[in-house]
């Protein structure tokens, strides 16, 4: 996955630097950094420079951009959805704390059997007391027995009438919808797939992104001073692109949950509303 960083050029000290900047500004130059290939520079924030930039980004097959504050480009940008799967143990703890649940229990919905999903399940099993897998894939029944031999306990079932009926926190890895399942309309859905169809009767909380913070001073923050820190952190996670390695990176840098996001930032008041309904 390719990420581009968008910077607005500013005049540097020195006679020749000022002349160079004025020439670039006059001709509305948009260019790619000669030394840091993922950096793109504009000198004006107008439609002409934006169109030139978008052409370059598409040409270079850039998937997502992060831009300096004040620059608004109509191009896919990081919004916390890609970081969500790496922060699952932290997001579930965040939800448990705000809901004040008596039992820490999650339900993971997946039909895709992959190494990454196994890593996620194992990690959650170490961080959550009760982990239930809802799946039509029989390979998860085999995994259940294998993990039991390792001292890791999960429950696998696919009873559509009962399995999600009393669920409070559901993690969706790849379901497209809950059609055919009896569900708790007041549950929390953490949607890693980011494209789940939610029924109109749903009255819970739908999470599809996360904002991350840290108290540590990271190198990337000094390199991109006028950028949103949570997006810089997300970009670093994506570059690693391995669940176990990203989890080690998260723990090393002591990342924390600042906010969870649905269609907008989900407030504490919304969790309090839900707490009253499920208590």
mmCIF file of C-alpha atoms in Angstrom:
data_model
loop_
_atom_site.group_PDB
_atom_site.id
_atom_site.type_symbol
_atom_site.label_atom_id
_atom_site.label_comp_id
_atom_site.label_asym_id
_atom_site.label_seq_id
_atom_site.Cartn_x
_atom_site.Cartn_y
_atom_site.Cartn_z
ATOM 1 C CA UNK A 1 0.000 0.000 0.000
ATOM 2 C CA UNK A 2 1.427 3.371 -1.059
ATOM 3 C CA UNK A 3 1.008 6.506 1.057
ATOM 4 C CA UNK A 4 1.805 10.048 -0.061
ATOM 5 C CA UNK A 5 2.549 12.979 2.243
ATOM 6 C CA UNK A 6 1.375 16.370 0.953
ATOM 7 C CA UNK A 7 3.311 19.464 2.008
ATOM 8 C CA UNK A 8 2.788 23.155 1.273
ATOM 9 C CA UNK A 9 6.036 24.812 0.258
ATOM 10 C CA UNK A 10 7.170 27.815 2.250
ATOM 11 C CA UNK A 11 10.028 30.223 1.439
ATOM 12 C CA UNK A 12 13.341 29.329 3.052
ATOM 13 C CA UNK A 13 15.992 31.761 4.193
ATOM 14 C CA UNK A 14 18.578 32.871 1.668
ATOM 15 C CA UNK A 15 18.399 34.981 -1.486
ATOM 16 C CA UNK A 16 18.494 32.071 -3.959
ATOM 17 C CA UNK A 17 15.986 30.025 -1.969
ATOM 18 C CA UNK A 18 13.539 32.942 -2.023
ATOM 19 C CA UNK A 19 14.007 33.355 -5.798
ATOM 20 C CA UNK A 20 13.437 29.611 -6.354
ATOM 21 C CA UNK A 21 10.300 29.721 -4.224
ATOM 22 C CA UNK A 22 8.902 32.739 -6.123
ATOM 23 C CA UNK A 23 9.458 30.991 -9.459
ATOM 24 C CA UNK A 24 7.678 27.855 -8.229
ATOM 25 C CA UNK A 25 4.855 29.985 -6.826
ATOM 26 C CA UNK A 26 4.466 32.020 -10.043
ATOM 27 C CA UNK A 27 4.299 28.921 -12.244
ATOM 28 C CA UNK A 28 2.197 27.021 -9.688
ATOM 29 C CA UNK A 29 4.693 24.161 -9.554
ATOM 30 C CA UNK A 30 3.681 20.820 -8.054
ATOM 31 C CA UNK A 31 6.528 18.368 -7.581
ATOM 32 C CA UNK A 32 7.703 15.170 -5.965
ATOM 33 C CA UNK A 33 10.563 15.345 -3.461
ATOM 34 C CA UNK A 34 13.849 14.266 -4.979
ATOM 35 C CA UNK A 35 15.110 12.664 -1.772
ATOM 36 C CA UNK A 36 11.938 11.484 -0.004
ATOM 37 C CA UNK A 37 9.878 9.894 -2.776
ATOM 38 C CA UNK A 38 6.672 9.730 -0.751
ATOM 39 C CA UNK A 39 6.610 13.517 -0.207
ATOM 40 C CA UNK A 40 4.706 15.737 -2.635
ATOM 41 C CA UNK A 41 4.914 19.541 -2.622
ATOM 42 C CA UNK A 42 2.492 22.220 -3.743
ATOM 43 C CA UNK A 43 3.118 25.971 -3.698
ATOM 44 C CA UNK A 44 -0.495 27.140 -3.915
ATOM 45 C CA UNK A 45 -3.742 25.735 -2.606
ATOM 46 C CA UNK A 46 -5.938 26.218 -5.668
ATOM 47 C CA UNK A 47 -7.833 23.997 -8.086
ATOM 48 C CA UNK A 48 -5.032 24.002 -10.651
ATOM 49 C CA UNK A 49 -2.404 22.765 -8.189
ATOM 50 C CA UNK A 50 -4.846 20.221 -6.717
ATOM 51 C CA UNK A 51 -5.572 18.801 -10.175
ATOM 52 C CA UNK A 52 -1.852 18.587 -10.965
ATOM 53 C CA UNK A 53 -1.239 16.841 -7.649
ATOM 54 C CA UNK A 54 -4.069 14.326 -8.121
ATOM 55 C CA UNK A 55 -2.697 13.475 -11.569
ATOM 56 C CA UNK A 56 0.735 12.764 -10.029
ATOM 57 C CA UNK A 57 -0.752 10.708 -7.188
ATOM 58 C CA UNK A 58 -2.745 8.539 -9.586
ATOM 59 C CA UNK A 59 0.249 8.176 -11.870
ATOM 60 C CA UNK A 60 2.357 6.986 -8.931
ATOM 61 C CA UNK A 61 -0.425 4.674 -7.725
ATOM 62 C CA UNK A 62 -0.712 6.319 -4.322
ATOM 63 C CA UNK A 63 -3.497 4.625 -2.350
ATOM 64 C CA UNK A 64 -3.884 7.163 0.460
ATOM 65 C CA UNK A 65 -2.577 10.606 1.286
ATOM 66 C CA UNK A 66 -1.869 12.500 4.487
ATOM 67 C CA UNK A 67 -1.802 16.246 4.085
ATOM 68 C CA UNK A 68 -0.583 19.152 6.163
ATOM 69 C CA UNK A 69 -3.267 20.894 8.184
ATOM 70 C CA UNK A 70 -5.050 23.435 6.006
ATOM 71 C CA UNK A 71 -4.664 21.467 2.771
ATOM 72 C CA UNK A 72 -7.874 19.888 1.505
ATOM 73 C CA UNK A 73 -7.452 17.456 -1.407
ATOM 74 C CA UNK A 74 -10.226 15.321 -2.879
ATOM 75 C CA UNK A 75 -8.291 12.071 -2.615
ATOM 76 C CA UNK A 76 -8.560 9.008 -0.326
ATOM 77 C CA UNK A 77 -7.019 9.776 3.047
ATOM 78 C CA UNK A 78 -6.435 7.771 6.220
ATOM 79 C CA UNK A 79 -9.410 7.917 8.586
ATOM 80 C CA UNK A 80 -8.631 5.340 11.275
ATOM 81 C CA UNK A 81 -10.380 2.425 9.565
ATOM 82 C CA UNK A 82 -7.152 0.637 8.581
ATOM 83 C CA UNK A 83 -5.694 1.017 12.084
ATOM 84 C CA UNK A 84 -8.807 -0.412 13.724
ATOM 85 C CA UNK A 85 -7.898 -4.104 13.351
ATOM 86 C CA UNK A 86 -4.474 -3.531 14.918
ATOM 87 C CA UNK A 87 -6.057 -1.746 17.891
ATOM 88 C CA UNK A 88 -8.763 -4.367 18.547
ATOM 89 C CA UNK A 89 -7.576 -5.367 22.057
ATOM 90 C CA UNK A 90 -7.425 -1.681 23.001
ATOM 91 C CA UNK A 91 -10.804 -0.831 21.445
ATOM 92 C CA UNK A 92 -12.516 -3.739 23.216
ATOM 93 C CA UNK A 93 -11.005 -2.660 26.571
ATOM 94 C CA UNK A 94 -12.172 0.899 25.829
ATOM 95 C CA UNK A 95 -15.718 -0.403 25.251
ATOM 96 C CA UNK A 96 -15.672 -2.701 28.298
ATOM 97 C CA UNK A 97 -14.631 0.194 30.507
ATOM 98 C CA UNK A 98 -17.296 2.586 29.230
ATOM 99 C CA UNK A 99 -20.089 -0.007 29.330
ATOM 100 C CA UNK A 100 -19.031 -1.328 32.739
ATOM 101 C CA UNK A 101 -19.792 -4.914 31.656
ATOM 102 C CA UNK A 102 -19.692 -7.690 34.266
ATOM 103 C CA UNK A 103 -18.232 -10.225 31.807
ATOM 104 C CA UNK A 104 -15.563 -9.326 29.251
ATOM 105 C CA UNK A 105 -16.848 -11.218 26.233
ATOM 106 C CA UNK A 106 -16.554 -10.653 22.474
ATOM 107 C CA UNK A 107 -18.083 -12.324 19.445
ATOM 108 C CA UNK A 108 -15.915 -12.468 16.312
ATOM 109 C CA UNK A 109 -17.753 -12.910 13.001
ATOM 110 C CA UNK A 110 -15.676 -14.399 10.207
ATOM 111 C CA UNK A 111 -15.990 -16.913 7.398
ATOM 112 C CA UNK A 112 -12.548 -16.257 5.949
ATOM 113 C CA UNK A 113 -9.859 -18.529 7.382
ATOM 114 C CA UNK A 114 -6.477 -16.767 7.222
ATOM 115 C CA UNK A 115 -3.250 -16.427 9.189
ATOM 116 C CA UNK A 116 -4.085 -12.835 10.068
ATOM 117 C CA UNK A 117 -7.505 -13.807 11.438
ATOM 118 C CA UNK A 118 -5.851 -16.513 13.535
ATOM 119 C CA UNK A 119 -3.372 -13.928 14.868
ATOM 120 C CA UNK A 120 -6.255 -11.604 15.755
ATOM 121 C CA UNK A 121 -8.184 -14.383 17.509
ATOM 122 C CA UNK A 122 -5.130 -15.475 19.511
ATOM 123 C CA UNK A 123 -4.339 -11.912 20.529
ATOM 124 C CA UNK A 124 -7.890 -11.205 21.643
ATOM 125 C CA UNK A 125 -7.937 -14.493 23.578
ATOM 126 C CA UNK A 126 -4.989 -13.209 25.616
ATOM 127 C CA UNK A 127 -6.712 -9.888 26.298
ATOM 128 C CA UNK A 128 -10.384 -10.833 26.674
ATOM 129 C CA UNK A 129 -11.827 -13.420 29.072
ATOM 130 C CA UNK A 130 -14.358 -14.970 26.689
ATOM 131 C CA UNK A 131 -13.923 -15.166 22.892
ATOM 132 C CA UNK A 132 -16.644 -16.618 20.669
ATOM 133 C CA UNK A 133 -16.158 -17.262 16.962
ATOM 134 C CA UNK A 134 -19.268 -17.114 14.780
ATOM 135 C CA UNK A 135 -18.482 -18.842 11.488
ATOM 136 C CA UNK A 136 -19.774 -21.179 8.809
ATOM 137 C CA UNK A 137 -16.194 -22.230 8.075
ATOM 138 C CA UNK A 138 -15.546 -25.660 9.614
ATOM 139 C CA UNK A 139 -11.802 -24.963 9.768
ATOM 140 C CA UNK A 140 -12.467 -22.816 12.836
ATOM 141 C CA UNK A 141 -13.749 -25.911 14.660
ATOM 142 C CA UNK A 142 -10.359 -27.518 13.973
ATOM 143 C CA UNK A 143 -8.633 -24.332 15.164
ATOM 144 C CA UNK A 144 -10.671 -24.452 18.388
ATOM 145 C CA UNK A 145 -9.176 -27.858 19.235
ATOM 146 C CA UNK A 146 -5.661 -26.818 18.194
ATOM 147 C CA UNK A 147 -5.758 -23.719 20.388
ATOM 148 C CA UNK A 148 -7.100 -25.739 23.307
ATOM 149 C CA UNK A 149 -3.925 -27.851 23.135
ATOM 150 C CA UNK A 150 -1.970 -24.572 23.428
ATOM 151 C CA UNK A 151 -3.987 -23.529 26.473
ATOM 152 C CA UNK A 152 -6.020 -20.953 24.503
ATOM 153 C CA UNK A 153 -9.783 -21.365 24.821
ATOM 154 C CA UNK A 154 -12.328 -20.120 22.310
ATOM 155 C CA UNK A 155 -15.856 -21.217 21.443
ATOM 156 C CA UNK A 156 -16.882 -21.746 17.826
ATOM 157 C CA UNK A 157 -20.500 -22.004 16.695
ATOM 158 C CA UNK A 158 -22.915 -20.772 14.060
ATOM 159 C CA UNK A 159 -26.321 -21.077 15.618
ATOM 160 C CA UNK A 160 -28.046 -18.231 13.782
ATOM 161 C CA UNK A 161 -30.935 -18.185 16.192
ATOM 162 C CA UNK A 162 -28.885 -17.953 19.414
ATOM 163 C CA UNK A 163 -25.190 -17.122 18.816
ATOM 164 C CA UNK A 164 -25.545 -13.301 18.601
ATOM 165 C CA UNK A 165 -28.837 -12.843 20.422
ATOM 166 C CA UNK A 166 -27.241 -11.756 23.698
ATOM 167 C CA UNK A 167 -23.975 -10.388 22.294
ATOM 168 C CA UNK A 168 -22.902 -6.982 23.598
ATOM 169 C CA UNK A 169 -19.666 -6.535 21.627
ATOM 170 C CA UNK A 170 -19.321 -7.987 18.129
ATOM 171 C CA UNK A 171 -16.165 -7.763 16.011
ATOM 172 C CA UNK A 172 -16.901 -8.191 12.323
ATOM 173 C CA UNK A 173 -13.898 -9.361 10.312
ATOM 174 C CA UNK A 174 -15.641 -10.157 7.022
ATOM 175 C CA UNK A 175 -19.422 -10.613 7.296
ATOM 176 C CA UNK A 176 -21.361 -8.465 4.821
ATOM 177 C CA UNK A 177 -24.452 -8.367 7.052
ATOM 178 C CA UNK A 178 -26.241 -10.185 9.880
ATOM 179 C CA UNK A 179 -29.079 -11.452 7.702
ATOM 180 C CA UNK A 180 -30.493 -14.684 9.116
ATOM 181 C CA UNK A 181 -29.023 -14.049 12.581
ATOM 182 C CA UNK A 182 -31.028 -13.068 15.644
ATOM 183 C CA UNK A 183 -29.028 -10.152 17.083
ATOM 184 C CA UNK A 184 -29.102 -7.799 20.025
ATOM 185 C CA UNK A 185 -30.168 -4.487 18.485
ATOM 186 C CA UNK A 186 -28.355 -2.604 21.285
ATOM 187 C CA UNK A 187 -24.928 -4.194 20.781
ATOM 188 C CA UNK A 188 -21.630 -2.608 19.740
ATOM 189 C CA UNK A 189 -20.391 -3.610 16.295
ATOM 190 C CA UNK A 190 -16.678 -3.091 15.608
ATOM 191 C CA UNK A 191 -16.506 -3.428 11.837
ATOM 192 C CA UNK A 192 -13.037 -4.207 10.495
ATOM 193 C CA UNK A 193 -14.467 -4.872 7.023
ATOM 194 C CA UNK A 194 -15.800 -1.288 7.093
ATOM 195 C CA UNK A 195 -18.671 -2.086 4.721
ATOM 196 C CA UNK A 196 -21.236 -3.977 6.753
ATOM 197 C CA UNK A 197 -24.918 -3.374 6.087
ATOM 198 C CA UNK A 198 -26.623 -2.487 9.350
ATOM 199 C CA UNK A 199 -30.386 -2.941 9.705
ATOM 200 C CA UNK A 200 -32.637 0.066 10.282
ATOM 201 C CA UNK A 201 -33.722 -1.375 13.642
ATOM 202 C CA UNK A 202 -30.135 -1.272 14.956
ATOM 203 C CA UNK A 203 -29.948 0.907 18.054
ATOM 204 C CA UNK A 204 -26.399 0.231 19.227
ATOM 205 C CA UNK A 205 -22.985 1.683 18.394
ATOM 206 C CA UNK A 206 -21.273 1.057 15.067
ATOM 207 C CA UNK A 207 -17.479 1.531 15.144
ATOM 208 C CA UNK A 208 -15.502 1.622 11.907
ATOM 209 C CA UNK A 209 -12.449 3.693 12.818
ATOM 210 C CA UNK A 210 -10.225 4.881 15.643
ATOM 211 C CA UNK A 211 -8.105 7.895 16.555
ATOM 212 C CA UNK A 212 -4.820 6.978 18.217
ATOM 213 C CA UNK A 213 -2.529 8.985 20.466
ATOM 214 C CA UNK A 214 0.719 8.533 22.371
ATOM 215 C CA UNK A 215 2.684 10.431 24.992
ATOM 216 C CA UNK A 216 5.947 9.418 23.344
ATOM 217 C CA UNK A 217 7.820 11.790 21.044
ATOM 218 C CA UNK A 218 8.164 9.877 17.792
ATOM 219 C CA UNK A 219 10.606 10.568 14.983
ATOM 220 C CA UNK A 220 7.773 10.754 12.468
ATOM 221 C CA UNK A 221 6.219 13.683 14.383
ATOM 222 C CA UNK A 222 9.304 15.850 13.935
ATOM 223 C CA UNK A 223 9.573 14.938 10.251
ATOM 224 C CA UNK A 224 5.957 15.953 9.634
ATOM 225 C CA UNK A 225 5.308 18.655 12.228
ATOM 226 C CA UNK A 226 2.137 20.163 10.778
ATOM 227 C CA UNK A 227 0.360 16.832 10.207
ATOM 228 C CA UNK A 228 -2.300 15.083 12.296
ATOM 229 C CA UNK A 229 -0.473 12.668 14.587
ATOM 230 C CA UNK A 230 -3.109 9.929 14.527
ATOM 231 C CA UNK A 231 -2.840 9.711 10.725
ATOM 232 C CA UNK A 232 0.952 9.548 10.888
ATOM 233 C CA UNK A 233 0.684 6.700 13.408
ATOM 234 C CA UNK A 234 -1.813 4.852 11.209
ATOM 235 C CA UNK A 235 0.509 5.196 8.213
ATOM 236 C CA UNK A 236 3.379 3.654 10.170
ATOM 237 C CA UNK A 237 1.173 0.690 11.096
ATOM 238 C CA UNK A 238 0.151 0.146 7.489
ATOM 239 C CA UNK A 239 3.770 0.158 6.344
ATOM 240 C CA UNK A 240 4.614 -2.655 8.779
ATOM 241 C CA UNK A 241 1.639 -4.655 7.444
ATOM 242 C CA UNK A 242 1.927 -7.636 9.797
ATOM 243 C CA UNK A 243 -0.508 -8.034 12.682
ATOM 244 C CA UNK A 244 1.940 -9.445 15.255
ATOM 245 C CA UNK A 245 4.671 -6.931 14.389
ATOM 246 C CA UNK A 246 2.235 -4.019 14.483
ATOM 247 C CA UNK A 247 0.991 -5.144 17.909
ATOM 248 C CA UNK A 248 4.582 -5.098 19.195
ATOM 249 C CA UNK A 249 4.999 -1.615 17.678
ATOM 250 C CA UNK A 250 1.798 -0.456 19.437
ATOM 251 C CA UNK A 251 2.934 -1.745 22.828
ATOM 252 C CA UNK A 252 6.442 -0.340 22.382
ATOM 253 C CA UNK A 253 5.100 3.141 21.648
ATOM 254 C CA UNK A 254 2.295 2.947 24.226
ATOM 255 C CA UNK A 255 -0.448 3.943 21.806
ATOM 256 C CA UNK A 256 -3.847 4.679 23.297
ATOM 257 C CA UNK A 257 -7.405 5.222 22.113
ATOM 258 C CA UNK A 258 -8.343 8.891 21.832
ATOM 259 C CA UNK A 259 -11.699 8.388 20.134
ATOM 260 C CA UNK A 260 -13.672 5.761 18.274
ATOM 261 C CA UNK A 261 -15.423 6.681 15.057
ATOM 262 C CA UNK A 262 -18.638 5.629 13.344
ATOM 263 C CA UNK A 263 -20.291 7.987 10.903
ATOM 264 C CA UNK A 264 -18.735 10.600 13.184
ATOM 265 C CA UNK A 265 -16.817 10.638 16.472
ATOM 266 C CA UNK A 266 -18.726 8.513 19.016
ATOM 267 C CA UNK A 267 -19.193 10.423 22.256
ATOM 268 C CA UNK A 268 -19.003 9.137 25.823
ATOM 269 C CA UNK A 269 -22.690 10.059 26.154
ATOM 270 C CA UNK A 270 -23.567 7.492 23.478
ATOM 271 C CA UNK A 271 -21.811 4.779 25.482
ATOM 272 C CA UNK A 272 -23.657 5.907 28.631
ATOM 273 C CA UNK A 273 -26.955 5.652 26.745
ATOM 274 C CA UNK A 274 -26.095 2.102 25.699
ATOM 275 C CA UNK A 275 -24.900 1.163 29.189
ATOM 276 C CA UNK A 276 -28.351 1.947 30.596
ATOM 277 C CA UNK A 277 -30.007 -0.235 27.962
ATOM 278 C CA UNK A 278 -27.860 -3.348 28.478
ATOM 279 C CA UNK A 279 -27.368 -3.195 32.251
#
